[in-house]
mmCIF file of C-alpha atoms and ligand atoms in Angstrom:
data_model
loop_
_atom_site.group_PDB
_atom_site.id
_atom_site.type_symbol
_atom_site.label_atom_id
_atom_site.label_comp_id
_atom_site.label_asym_id
_atom_site.label_seq_id
_atom_site.Cartn_x
_atom_site.Cartn_y
_atom_site.Cartn_z
ATOM 1 C CA UNK A 1 0.186 0.206 -0.257
ATOM 2 C CA UNK A 2 1.408 3.471 -0.600
ATOM 3 C CA UNK A 3 1.208 5.519 2.231
ATOM 4 C CA UNK A 4 -1.166 8.962 2.206
ATOM 5 C CA UNK A 5 1.137 11.993 1.232
ATOM 6 C CA UNK A 6 -1.291 14.687 1.474
ATOM 7 C CA UNK A 7 -4.827 14.679 3.563
ATOM 8 C CA UNK A 8 -7.149 17.336 2.649
ATOM 9 C CA UNK A 9 -8.903 18.303 5.939
ATOM 10 C CA UNK A 10 -12.210 19.471 4.971
ATOM 11 C CA UNK A 11 -14.653 21.424 7.655
ATOM 12 C CA UNK A 12 -18.437 21.601 7.036
ATOM 13 C CA UNK A 13 -21.645 22.364 8.328
ATOM 14 C CA UNK A 14 -24.574 22.310 6.070
ATOM 15 C CA UNK A 15 -22.845 21.212 2.791
ATOM 16 C CA UNK A 16 -25.063 17.833 1.594
ATOM 17 C CA UNK A 17 -24.510 18.730 -1.935
ATOM 18 C CA UNK A 18 -21.502 20.738 -2.347
ATOM 19 C CA UNK A 19 -19.429 17.052 -0.818
ATOM 20 C CA UNK A 20 -19.506 14.743 -4.456
ATOM 21 C CA UNK A 21 -18.684 17.833 -6.790
ATOM 22 C CA UNK A 22 -15.841 18.825 -4.446
ATOM 23 C CA UNK A 23 -14.357 15.322 -4.132
ATOM 24 C CA UNK A 24 -14.407 15.174 -8.007
ATOM 25 C CA UNK A 25 -12.681 18.487 -8.669
ATOM 26 C CA UNK A 26 -9.940 17.165 -5.741
ATOM 27 C CA UNK A 27 -10.004 13.780 -7.617
ATOM 28 C CA UNK A 28 -8.937 16.028 -11.296
ATOM 29 C CA UNK A 29 -6.877 18.161 -9.376
ATOM 30 C CA UNK A 30 -4.939 15.392 -7.480
ATOM 31 C CA UNK A 31 -4.054 13.242 -9.866
ATOM 32 C CA UNK A 32 -0.700 11.924 -9.001
ATOM 33 C CA UNK A 33 -0.349 12.502 -5.485
ATOM 34 C CA UNK A 34 -1.595 9.764 -2.734
ATOM 35 C CA UNK A 35 -4.195 11.262 -0.808
ATOM 36 C CA UNK A 36 -6.974 11.096 1.827
ATOM 37 C CA UNK A 37 -10.060 13.699 2.656
ATOM 38 C CA UNK A 38 -11.192 14.530 5.950
ATOM 39 C CA UNK A 39 -14.518 15.991 6.517
ATOM 40 C CA UNK A 40 -15.279 17.151 10.026
ATOM 41 C CA UNK A 41 -18.720 18.125 10.152
ATOM 42 C CA UNK A 42 -20.427 19.371 13.071
ATOM 43 C CA UNK A 43 -23.908 17.176 12.651
ATOM 44 C CA UNK A 44 -25.676 19.138 10.061
ATOM 45 C CA UNK A 45 -29.095 19.105 10.300
ATOM 46 C CA UNK A 46 -29.053 18.840 6.021
ATOM 47 C CA UNK A 47 -27.327 15.086 6.456
ATOM 48 C CA UNK A 48 -24.295 15.969 5.449
ATOM 49 C CA UNK A 49 -22.550 13.694 7.612
ATOM 50 C CA UNK A 50 -24.595 10.895 6.413
ATOM 51 C CA UNK A 51 -24.631 11.885 2.358
ATOM 52 C CA UNK A 52 -20.119 12.288 3.233
ATOM 53 C CA UNK A 53 -20.153 8.391 4.795
ATOM 54 C CA UNK A 54 -21.932 6.922 2.208
ATOM 55 C CA UNK A 55 -19.525 8.037 -0.227
ATOM 56 C CA UNK A 56 -16.693 6.862 1.898
ATOM 57 C CA UNK A 57 -18.625 2.913 1.682
ATOM 58 C CA UNK A 58 -16.862 2.653 -1.856
ATOM 59 C CA UNK A 59 -14.310 5.431 -1.877
ATOM 60 C CA UNK A 60 -11.519 4.705 0.443
ATOM 61 C CA UNK A 61 -10.164 8.335 -0.067
ATOM 62 C CA UNK A 62 -12.966 9.638 2.935
ATOM 63 C CA UNK A 63 -13.159 9.651 5.596
ATOM 64 C CA UNK A 64 -16.115 11.289 7.814
ATOM 65 C CA UNK A 65 -15.519 12.820 11.575
ATOM 66 C CA UNK A 66 -18.900 13.750 12.900
ATOM 67 C CA UNK A 67 -18.799 15.859 16.085
ATOM 68 C CA UNK A 68 -22.060 15.850 18.178
ATOM 69 C CA UNK A 69 -22.818 18.577 20.186
ATOM 70 C CA UNK A 70 -20.163 21.460 18.962
ATOM 71 C CA UNK A 71 -19.824 23.971 16.281
ATOM 72 C CA UNK A 72 -15.969 25.565 15.417
ATOM 73 C CA UNK A 73 -14.905 26.121 12.316
ATOM 74 C CA UNK A 74 -10.860 26.195 13.742
ATOM 75 C CA UNK A 75 -11.412 23.076 16.738
ATOM 76 C CA UNK A 76 -13.115 21.523 13.503
ATOM 77 C CA UNK A 77 -10.092 21.979 11.601
ATOM 78 C CA UNK A 78 -7.598 21.005 14.384
ATOM 79 C CA UNK A 79 -9.469 17.810 15.228
ATOM 80 C CA UNK A 80 -9.017 16.602 11.551
ATOM 81 C CA UNK A 81 -5.592 18.135 11.290
ATOM 82 C CA UNK A 82 -4.381 15.278 14.080
ATOM 83 C CA UNK A 83 -7.156 12.699 12.822
ATOM 84 C CA UNK A 84 -4.119 11.987 9.938
ATOM 85 C CA UNK A 85 -1.091 10.379 10.081
ATOM 86 C CA UNK A 86 -0.407 12.499 7.199
ATOM 87 C CA UNK A 87 3.033 14.203 6.387
ATOM 88 C CA UNK A 88 1.168 17.320 4.702
ATOM 89 C CA UNK A 89 -1.912 18.165 5.292
ATOM 90 C CA UNK A 90 -4.297 21.017 3.712
ATOM 91 C CA UNK A 91 -7.355 22.739 5.130
ATOM 92 C CA UNK A 92 -9.889 23.948 2.577
ATOM 93 C CA UNK A 93 -13.537 25.053 2.987
ATOM 94 C CA UNK A 94 -16.210 22.400 2.007
ATOM 95 C CA UNK A 95 -18.025 25.311 -0.559
ATOM 96 C CA UNK A 96 -16.128 25.099 -3.075
ATOM 97 C CA UNK A 97 -15.069 28.237 -3.271
ATOM 98 C CA UNK A 98 -11.360 27.860 -2.899
ATOM 99 C CA UNK A 99 -10.118 26.922 -5.847
ATOM 100 C CA UNK A 100 -8.256 23.161 -5.173
ATOM 101 C CA UNK A 101 -6.309 24.173 -8.474
ATOM 102 C CA UNK A 102 -3.264 25.040 -6.753
ATOM 103 C CA UNK A 103 -3.006 22.359 -4.487
ATOM 104 C CA UNK A 104 -0.746 20.727 -6.212
ATOM 105 C CA UNK A 105 1.420 23.663 -6.391
ATOM 106 C CA UNK A 106 1.264 24.467 -2.915
ATOM 107 C CA UNK A 107 2.192 20.982 -1.932
ATOM 108 C CA UNK A 108 5.312 21.007 -4.366
ATOM 109 C CA UNK A 109 6.255 24.517 -3.005
ATOM 110 C CA UNK A 110 5.883 22.907 0.682
ATOM 111 C CA UNK A 111 8.121 19.847 -0.102
ATOM 112 C CA UNK A 112 10.500 22.289 -1.936
ATOM 113 C CA UNK A 113 11.489 25.044 0.259
ATOM 114 C CA UNK A 114 11.517 22.661 3.327
ATOM 115 C CA UNK A 115 8.955 24.658 4.841
ATOM 116 C CA UNK A 116 6.427 25.088 7.538
ATOM 117 C CA UNK A 117 3.235 26.453 5.472
ATOM 118 C CA UNK A 118 1.780 27.829 1.963
ATOM 119 C CA UNK A 119 -0.954 29.784 1.904
ATOM 120 C CA UNK A 120 -3.662 29.967 -0.648
ATOM 121 C CA UNK A 121 -4.012 34.137 -0.961
ATOM 122 C CA UNK A 122 -6.673 36.219 -2.477
ATOM 123 C CA UNK A 123 -4.218 39.570 -1.569
ATOM 124 C CA UNK A 124 -1.808 39.009 -4.032
ATOM 125 C CA UNK A 125 -0.927 39.333 -7.667
ATOM 126 C CA UNK A 126 -2.986 36.770 -9.465
ATOM 127 C CA UNK A 127 -5.050 36.251 -6.760
ATOM 128 C CA UNK A 128 -8.253 37.736 -6.313
ATOM 129 C CA UNK A 129 -11.407 38.276 -3.288
ATOM 130 C CA UNK A 130 -14.081 37.196 -6.013
ATOM 131 C CA UNK A 131 -17.102 39.883 -5.707
ATOM 132 C CA UNK A 132 -16.751 39.417 -1.777
ATOM 133 C CA UNK A 133 -18.714 42.228 0.078
ATOM 134 C CA UNK A 134 -17.464 45.823 0.069
ATOM 135 C CA UNK A 135 -17.517 45.379 3.696
ATOM 136 C CA UNK A 136 -16.225 42.045 4.250
ATOM 137 C CA UNK A 137 -12.916 42.733 1.635
ATOM 138 C CA UNK A 138 -12.525 46.291 4.052
ATOM 139 C CA UNK A 139 -12.864 43.548 7.222
ATOM 140 C CA UNK A 140 -10.272 41.181 5.758
ATOM 141 C CA UNK A 141 -7.766 44.684 5.236
ATOM 142 C CA UNK A 142 -8.251 45.279 9.343
ATOM 143 C CA UNK A 143 -7.683 41.566 10.327
ATOM 144 C CA UNK A 144 -4.794 41.470 7.986
ATOM 145 C CA UNK A 145 -3.044 44.903 10.033
ATOM 146 C CA UNK A 146 -4.214 43.086 13.282
ATOM 147 C CA UNK A 147 -2.818 40.011 12.965
ATOM 148 C CA UNK A 148 0.557 41.183 12.052
ATOM 149 C CA UNK A 149 0.745 42.680 15.857
ATOM 150 C CA UNK A 150 -0.278 38.826 17.185
ATOM 151 C CA UNK A 151 1.322 36.249 14.757
ATOM 152 C CA UNK A 152 4.858 38.815 13.567
ATOM 153 C CA UNK A 153 4.439 36.964 10.070
ATOM 154 C CA UNK A 154 3.215 39.437 7.462
ATOM 155 C CA UNK A 155 0.831 36.956 5.368
ATOM 156 C CA UNK A 156 -1.025 38.954 3.024
ATOM 157 C CA UNK A 157 -4.245 37.283 3.597
ATOM 158 C CA UNK A 158 -4.282 35.812 7.427
ATOM 159 C CA UNK A 159 -7.830 35.168 7.150
ATOM 160 C CA UNK A 160 -7.742 32.238 4.950
ATOM 161 C CA UNK A 161 -8.608 29.075 5.281
ATOM 162 C CA UNK A 162 -7.002 27.365 2.903
ATOM 163 C CA UNK A 163 -3.117 26.246 3.375
ATOM 164 C CA UNK A 164 -1.293 23.459 3.260
ATOM 165 C CA UNK A 165 1.101 22.838 7.024
ATOM 166 C CA UNK A 166 3.995 20.672 7.492
ATOM 167 C CA UNK A 167 3.339 17.461 10.477
ATOM 168 C CA UNK A 168 6.384 18.705 12.463
ATOM 169 C CA UNK A 169 4.837 22.547 12.530
ATOM 170 C CA UNK A 170 1.225 21.096 13.325
ATOM 171 C CA UNK A 171 3.308 19.444 16.298
ATOM 172 C CA UNK A 172 5.290 22.290 17.813
ATOM 173 C CA UNK A 173 2.685 24.938 16.917
ATOM 174 C CA UNK A 174 -0.502 22.839 18.296
ATOM 175 C CA UNK A 175 -0.213 22.662 21.912
ATOM 176 C CA UNK A 176 -0.424 26.522 22.012
ATOM 177 C CA UNK A 177 -3.629 26.671 19.425
ATOM 178 C CA UNK A 178 -6.495 28.233 21.017
ATOM 179 C CA UNK A 179 -9.176 26.638 18.823
ATOM 180 C CA UNK A 180 -11.530 28.712 19.574
ATOM 181 C CA UNK A 181 -13.298 31.243 16.255
ATOM 182 C CA UNK A 182 -12.325 30.688 12.685
ATOM 183 C CA UNK A 183 -9.463 31.873 12.486
ATOM 184 C CA UNK A 184 -7.052 28.587 11.698
ATOM 185 C CA UNK A 185 -4.349 29.663 10.059
ATOM 186 C CA UNK A 186 -3.923 32.545 12.150
ATOM 187 C CA UNK A 187 -4.174 30.434 15.343
ATOM 188 C CA UNK A 188 -1.592 28.498 14.425
ATOM 189 C CA UNK A 189 1.029 31.016 13.047
ATOM 190 C CA UNK A 190 0.587 33.248 16.086
ATOM 191 C CA UNK A 191 1.215 30.148 18.337
ATOM 192 C CA UNK A 192 4.559 29.608 16.668
ATOM 193 C CA UNK A 193 7.453 30.555 19.230
ATOM 194 C CA UNK A 194 9.778 31.090 16.292
ATOM 195 C CA UNK A 195 9.847 32.803 13.048
ATOM 196 C CA UNK A 196 6.970 30.762 10.701
ATOM 197 C CA UNK A 197 8.767 29.589 7.261
ATOM 198 C CA UNK A 198 6.201 30.518 4.859
ATOM 199 C CA UNK A 199 5.611 30.687 0.795
ATOM 200 C CA UNK A 200 1.725 32.549 -0.962
ATOM 201 C CA UNK A 201 0.030 30.759 -3.366
ATOM 202 C CA UNK A 202 -2.866 33.483 -5.398
ATOM 203 C CA UNK A 203 -5.874 32.582 -6.401
ATOM 204 C CA UNK A 204 -9.824 33.713 -6.789
ATOM 205 C CA UNK A 205 -11.676 33.191 -4.584
ATOM 206 C CA UNK A 206 -14.673 31.729 -5.783
ATOM 207 C CA UNK A 207 -18.338 32.549 -5.534
ATOM 208 C CA UNK A 208 -20.319 29.859 -3.345
ATOM 209 C CA UNK A 209 -23.372 28.017 -5.501
ATOM 210 C CA UNK A 210 -24.933 26.133 -3.232
ATOM 211 C CA UNK A 211 -25.522 26.889 0.876
ATOM 212 C CA UNK A 212 -24.790 29.613 2.191
ATOM 213 C CA UNK A 213 -21.689 31.795 4.203
ATOM 214 C CA UNK A 214 -21.841 30.539 8.349
ATOM 215 C CA UNK A 215 -19.918 33.294 9.435
ATOM 216 C CA UNK A 216 -21.867 36.326 10.038
ATOM 217 C CA UNK A 217 -20.269 39.813 11.373
ATOM 218 C CA UNK A 218 -20.418 38.131 14.897
ATOM 219 C CA UNK A 219 -17.659 36.342 13.430
ATOM 220 C CA UNK A 220 -15.457 39.557 14.315
ATOM 221 C CA UNK A 221 -16.403 38.812 18.485
ATOM 222 C CA UNK A 222 -14.555 35.625 17.869
ATOM 223 C CA UNK A 223 -11.421 37.188 15.960
ATOM 224 C CA UNK A 224 -10.701 39.865 18.891
ATOM 225 C CA UNK A 225 -11.543 37.025 21.019
ATOM 226 C CA UNK A 226 -8.486 34.987 19.375
ATOM 227 C CA UNK A 227 -6.609 38.708 19.215
ATOM 228 C CA UNK A 228 -6.643 38.837 23.315
ATOM 229 C CA UNK A 229 -5.919 35.367 24.001
ATOM 230 C CA UNK A 230 -2.535 35.790 21.730
ATOM 231 C CA UNK A 231 -1.797 39.117 23.647
ATOM 232 C CA UNK A 232 -3.420 39.255 27.068
ATOM 233 C CA UNK A 233 -4.644 35.910 27.101
ATOM 234 C CA UNK A 234 -2.070 34.370 29.785
ATOM 235 C CA UNK A 235 -3.334 37.448 32.111
ATOM 236 C CA UNK A 236 -6.938 37.784 31.868
ATOM 237 C CA UNK A 237 -9.198 34.899 29.914
ATOM 238 C CA UNK A 238 -10.542 36.848 26.589
ATOM 239 C CA UNK A 239 -13.668 35.577 27.836
ATOM 240 C CA UNK A 240 -13.869 37.910 31.100
ATOM 241 C CA UNK A 241 -12.032 40.602 28.796
ATOM 242 C CA UNK A 242 -15.704 40.701 26.760
ATOM 243 C CA UNK A 243 -17.459 39.686 30.236
ATOM 244 C CA UNK A 244 -16.622 42.974 30.956
ATOM 245 C CA UNK A 245 -16.860 44.871 28.398
ATOM 246 C CA UNK A 246 -20.814 43.872 28.142
ATOM 247 C CA UNK A 247 -20.876 44.646 31.579
ATOM 248 C CA UNK A 248 -19.350 48.479 31.132
ATOM 249 C CA UNK A 249 -21.929 49.113 28.224
ATOM 250 C CA UNK A 250 -24.587 48.191 30.807
ATOM 251 C CA UNK A 251 -23.800 50.396 32.855
ATOM 252 C CA UNK A 252 -24.064 53.490 30.525
ATOM 253 C CA UNK A 253 -27.095 51.623 29.158
ATOM 254 C CA UNK A 254 -28.545 52.110 32.819
ATOM 255 C CA UNK A 255 -27.641 55.509 33.138
ATOM 256 C CA UNK A 256 -29.116 56.625 30.301
ATOM 257 C CA UNK A 257 -32.507 54.449 31.078
ATOM 258 C CA UNK A 258 -32.637 56.039 34.699
ATOM 259 C CA UNK A 259 -32.454 59.241 33.103
ATOM 260 C CA UNK A 260 -34.870 58.847 31.354
ATOM 261 C CA UNK A 261 -37.005 57.180 34.156
ATOM 262 C CA UNK A 262 -36.508 59.421 37.225
ATOM 263 C CA UNK A 263 -35.487 63.084 35.398
ATOM 264 C CA UNK A 264 -37.653 62.543 31.841
ATOM 265 C CA UNK A 265 -40.912 60.645 33.716
ATOM 266 C CA UNK A 266 -40.386 61.631 37.092
ATOM 267 C CA UNK A 267 -40.676 58.516 38.187
ATOM 268 C CA UNK A 268 -40.396 57.911 42.284
ATOM 269 C CA UNK A 269 -36.187 57.138 42.398
ATOM 270 C CA UNK A 270 -36.743 53.894 44.028
ATOM 271 C CA UNK A 271 -38.769 52.629 41.449
ATOM 272 C CA UNK A 272 -36.974 53.889 38.792
ATOM 273 C CA UNK A 273 -33.614 51.839 39.813
ATOM 274 C CA UNK A 274 -35.212 48.789 40.456
ATOM 275 C CA UNK A 275 -36.275 49.075 36.824
ATOM 276 C CA UNK A 276 -33.254 50.406 35.168
ATOM 277 C CA UNK A 277 -31.472 47.413 37.342
ATOM 278 C CA UNK A 278 -33.954 44.901 35.575
ATOM 279 C CA UNK A 279 -33.547 45.956 32.860
ATOM 280 C CA UNK A 280 -29.910 46.823 32.531
ATOM 281 C CA UNK A 281 -29.124 42.961 33.704
ATOM 282 C CA UNK A 282 -31.599 41.529 30.438
ATOM 283 C CA UNK A 283 -29.612 43.626 27.842
ATOM 284 C CA UNK A 284 -26.446 41.865 29.962
ATOM 285 C CA UNK A 285 -27.951 38.799 29.567
ATOM 286 C CA UNK A 286 -28.861 38.581 25.957
ATOM 287 C CA UNK A 287 -25.378 40.270 24.816
ATOM 288 C CA UNK A 288 -23.433 38.004 26.705
ATOM 289 C CA UNK A 289 -25.481 35.013 25.537
ATOM 290 C CA UNK A 290 -24.499 35.825 22.127
ATOM 291 C CA UNK A 291 -21.385 37.378 22.080
ATOM 292 C CA UNK A 292 -19.492 36.233 25.303
ATOM 293 C CA UNK A 293 -20.989 33.096 25.583
ATOM 294 C CA UNK A 294 -21.865 32.479 21.096
ATOM 295 C CA UNK A 295 -20.334 28.770 21.596
ATOM 296 C CA UNK A 296 -22.687 28.050 24.124
ATOM 297 C CA UNK A 297 -25.519 30.049 23.058
ATOM 298 C CA UNK A 298 -28.437 29.148 25.349
ATOM 299 C CA UNK A 299 -32.106 29.024 23.136
ATOM 300 C CA UNK A 300 -35.412 28.181 23.544
ATOM 301 C CA UNK A 301 -36.361 26.860 26.977
ATOM 302 C CA UNK A 302 -33.208 27.258 28.307
ATOM 303 C CA UNK A 303 -33.028 30.903 28.291
ATOM 304 C CA UNK A 304 -35.818 30.718 30.637
ATOM 305 C CA UNK A 305 -33.992 29.041 33.530
ATOM 306 C CA UNK A 306 -30.513 31.448 32.668
ATOM 307 C CA UNK A 307 -32.078 34.429 32.729
ATOM 308 C CA UNK A 308 -33.187 33.716 35.498
ATOM 309 C CA UNK A 309 -29.290 32.769 37.512
ATOM 310 C CA UNK A 310 -28.007 34.811 35.799
ATOM 311 C CA UNK A 311 -30.400 37.535 38.040
ATOM 312 C CA UNK A 312 -29.630 35.823 40.828
ATOM 313 C CA UNK A 313 -26.126 36.057 40.497
ATOM 314 C CA UNK A 314 -26.118 39.471 39.996
ATOM 315 C CA UNK A 315 -28.028 40.787 42.263
ATOM 316 C CA UNK A 316 -25.582 38.651 45.085
ATOM 317 C CA UNK A 317 -22.901 40.242 43.090
ATOM 318 C CA UNK A 318 -24.172 43.505 43.858
ATOM 319 C CA UNK A 319 -25.193 42.773 47.461
ATOM 320 C CA UNK A 320 -21.081 41.302 47.663
ATOM 321 C CA UNK A 321 -19.974 44.280 45.667
ATOM 322 C CA UNK A 322 -21.716 46.998 47.586
ATOM 323 C CA UNK A 323 -20.178 45.251 51.127
ATOM 324 C CA UNK A 324 -17.267 45.473 49.995
ATOM 325 C CA UNK A 325 -16.786 49.081 48.968
ATOM 326 C CA UNK A 326 -18.595 50.127 51.561
ATOM 327 C CA UNK A 327 -16.050 47.908 54.351
ATOM 328 C CA UNK A 328 -13.143 49.768 52.599
ATOM 329 C CA UNK A 329 -14.327 53.166 52.746
ATOM 330 C CA UNK A 330 -14.900 52.716 56.497
ATOM 331 C CA UNK A 331 -11.595 51.727 56.729
ATOM 332 C CA UNK A 332 -9.548 54.603 54.967
ATOM 333 C CA UNK A 333 -9.928 53.874 51.625
ATOM 334 C CA UNK A 334 -10.533 56.900 49.051
ATOM 335 C CA UNK A 335 -14.219 56.070 48.194
ATOM 336 C CA UNK A 336 -13.538 56.227 44.146
ATOM 337 C CA UNK A 337 -10.634 53.031 44.873
ATOM 338 C CA UNK A 338 -13.157 51.303 47.067
ATOM 339 C CA UNK A 339 -15.519 51.925 44.198
ATOM 340 C CA UNK A 340 -13.642 50.559 41.218
ATOM 341 C CA UNK A 341 -12.878 47.544 44.344
ATOM 342 C CA UNK A 342 -16.167 46.924 44.958
ATOM 343 C CA UNK A 343 -17.130 46.701 41.107
ATOM 344 C CA UNK A 344 -13.873 44.846 40.176
ATOM 345 C CA UNK A 345 -14.805 41.899 42.929
ATOM 346 C CA UNK A 346 -18.034 42.460 41.348
ATOM 347 C CA UNK A 347 -17.417 42.075 38.136
ATOM 348 C CA UNK A 348 -15.163 39.015 38.731
ATOM 349 C CA UNK A 349 -17.976 37.258 41.343
ATOM 350 C CA UNK A 350 -20.594 37.343 38.248
ATOM 351 C CA UNK A 351 -18.504 36.058 35.701
ATOM 352 C CA UNK A 352 -17.272 33.254 37.896
ATOM 353 C CA UNK A 353 -20.542 31.974 39.070
ATOM 354 C CA UNK A 354 -22.604 32.810 35.740
ATOM 355 C CA UNK A 355 -19.783 30.672 34.281
ATOM 356 C CA UNK A 356 -20.791 27.664 36.059
ATOM 357 C CA UNK A 357 -23.981 28.150 36.435
ATOM 358 C CA UNK A 358 -26.500 30.190 33.270
ATOM 359 C CA UNK A 359 -23.714 28.964 30.863
ATOM 360 C CA UNK A 360 -22.472 25.927 32.350
ATOM 361 C CA UNK A 361 -20.536 23.789 29.672
ATOM 362 C CA UNK A 362 -23.804 22.057 29.521
ATOM 363 C CA UNK A 363 -23.611 17.888 29.190
ATOM 364 C CA UNK A 364 -27.000 17.191 28.468
ATOM 365 C CA UNK A 365 -26.233 18.679 25.245
ATOM 366 C CA UNK A 366 -24.766 15.193 23.505
ATOM 367 C CA UNK A 367 -28.481 13.495 24.026
ATOM 368 C CA UNK A 368 -30.103 16.370 22.318
ATOM 369 C CA UNK A 369 -30.266 15.279 18.443
ATOM 370 C CA UNK A 370 -30.168 17.666 15.923
ATOM 371 C CA UNK A 371 -29.528 22.177 16.433
ATOM 372 C CA UNK A 372 -30.613 24.398 14.855
ATOM 373 C CA UNK A 373 -28.139 26.931 13.904
HETATM 374 N N1 GDD B 1 -17.485 21.702 10.971
HETATM 375 C C1 GDD B 1 -17.473 23.511 10.989
HETATM 376 N N2 GDD B 1 -18.392 23.432 11.948
HETATM 377 N N3 GDD B 1 -17.556 23.612 9.787
HETATM 378 C C2 GDD B 1 -18.522 24.748 9.787
HETATM 379 C C3 GDD B 1 -18.702 25.634 10.941
HETATM 380 C C4 GDD B 1 -18.752 24.730 11.772
HETATM 381 O O1 GDD B 1 -19.344 25.373 13.081
HETATM 382 N N4 GDD B 1 -19.476 26.762 10.604
HETATM 383 C C5 GDD B 1 -18.657 27.064 8.396
HETATM 384 N N5 GDD B 1 -18.129 25.366 8.633
HETATM 385 C C6 GDD B 1 -17.722 25.147 7.422
HETATM 386 C C7 GDD B 1 -18.194 25.660 5.896
HETATM 387 O O2 GDD B 1 -19.377 24.420 5.698
HETATM 388 C C8 GDD B 1 -17.619 25.418 5.041
HETATM 389 O O3 GDD B 1 -17.274 24.557 4.513
HETATM 390 C C9 GDD B 1 -16.275 26.646 5.562
HETATM 391 O O4 GDD B 1 -16.651 26.099 7.389
HETATM 392 C C10 GDD B 1 -16.251 27.850 5.425
HETATM 393 O O5 GDD B 1 -18.499 28.466 5.969
HETATM 394 P P1 GDD B 1 -18.413 29.435 5.237
HETATM 395 O O6 GDD B 1 -19.173 29.276 5.953
HETATM 396 O O7 GDD B 1 -18.565 29.321 3.833
HETATM 397 O O8 GDD B 1 -17.509 30.460 5.068
HETATM 398 P P2 GDD B 1 -17.254 31.825 4.546
HETATM 399 O O9 GDD B 1 -17.137 31.562 2.884
HETATM 400 O O10 GDD B 1 -18.246 33.109 4.761
HETATM 401 O O11 GDD B 1 -15.460 32.216 4.590
HETATM 402 C C11 GDD B 1 -14.599 31.657 4.040
HETATM 403 O O12 GDD B 1 -13.527 33.212 4.053
HETATM 404 C C12 GDD B 1 -13.098 33.614 5.216
HETATM 405 C C13 GDD B 1 -12.213 34.803 4.859
HETATM 406 O O13 GDD B 1 -13.088 36.475 5.296
HETATM 407 C C14 GDD B 1 -13.812 31.132 5.022
HETATM 408 O O14 GDD B 1 -12.654 30.659 4.481
HETATM 409 C C15 GDD B 1 -13.120 30.975 6.331
HETATM 410 O O15 GDD B 1 -12.270 30.717 7.116
HETATM 411 C C16 GDD B 1 -12.082 32.794 5.859
HETATM 412 O O16 GDD B 1 -11.695 33.328 7.297
HETATM 413 MN MN1 MN B 2 -18.240 29.806 2.146
#
């Protein structure tokens, strides 16, 4: 048996109708290369995994890794990459937007130059964004600038989800990769402790024909999370940072609501204050649910329970915060420092408690078949 030289890892979510044409294109492009394809599917409700498995029964090059109760592009890629023994590993989208015809060139560059990585780029001469929407192009440029700061590598397309790595490089960095969000390439490069030896091959991003993009504007938050993780991640958990940002936003919101109720509508102060608190807590809950805990987002009935535990935790947090501030102030600490300490302790409390109650990593999820996106 000839050993597999190249593994192509393809993350999928609701791509059922793209699998067959994709495999056919790979077959044509990878003639003469011993390859295997590993699809990592997050239990797509459209049955992508089952359809792909049906193909793999007669095509020994194809394997399916179906993850249950999980979502996430980066972690899907990482797990697929660790499921192969091939010396060279490609990552590519499963929607035919990446031009598979450049794979052989990428592979031969990787081998010839003893490089760590070859990236398919849309931002070099000969490549292009296709008809990517204008705002996505601008976002991509901003992302490029930010990525240079965390990765110390001048990739022309750090957001690319299309690249080939040398297995040794992967093994060198995998333990430091964060695996959150969808920026798998940046994650790998930023996890390296030495300069990464890389080359770039230009291509034109194709238009999506079937299905829809799963990356919406909120993935920007995940990008921020990855950047934070790679910069201040050792000091402050990025999730706590975002939780605090949301909290600050909530505080600004409550000042506005209080102003409206008390000053404009002339409501009784205690009443205005109580309503304000509930509005702010509710807003914070929903913001945290869709931003800070996007990966564990509560839906349906769980929202109600989540909201209740969130209220309870915040209520206790507020009491603790006030008590501490009072105690410090009584002991001669200036009022602003006492207040700030109270707030900080309250924030840590709220974060700690809600992360293990409201957004506890639910075990039951494993038994819930087919979630919606
Ligand atoms: N397993 C798994 N889990 N796969 C996923 C998930 C997920 O949660 N979300 C998306 N995918 C798969 C899709 O099925 C597709 O094969 C691939 O990941 C890319 O997803 P798209 O939804 O098509 O992303 P895009 O076309 O908007 O974004 C592309 O361009 C970005 C550049 O801005 C991708 O190549 C990104 O990687 C790239 O960063
Ligand atoms: Mn796509």
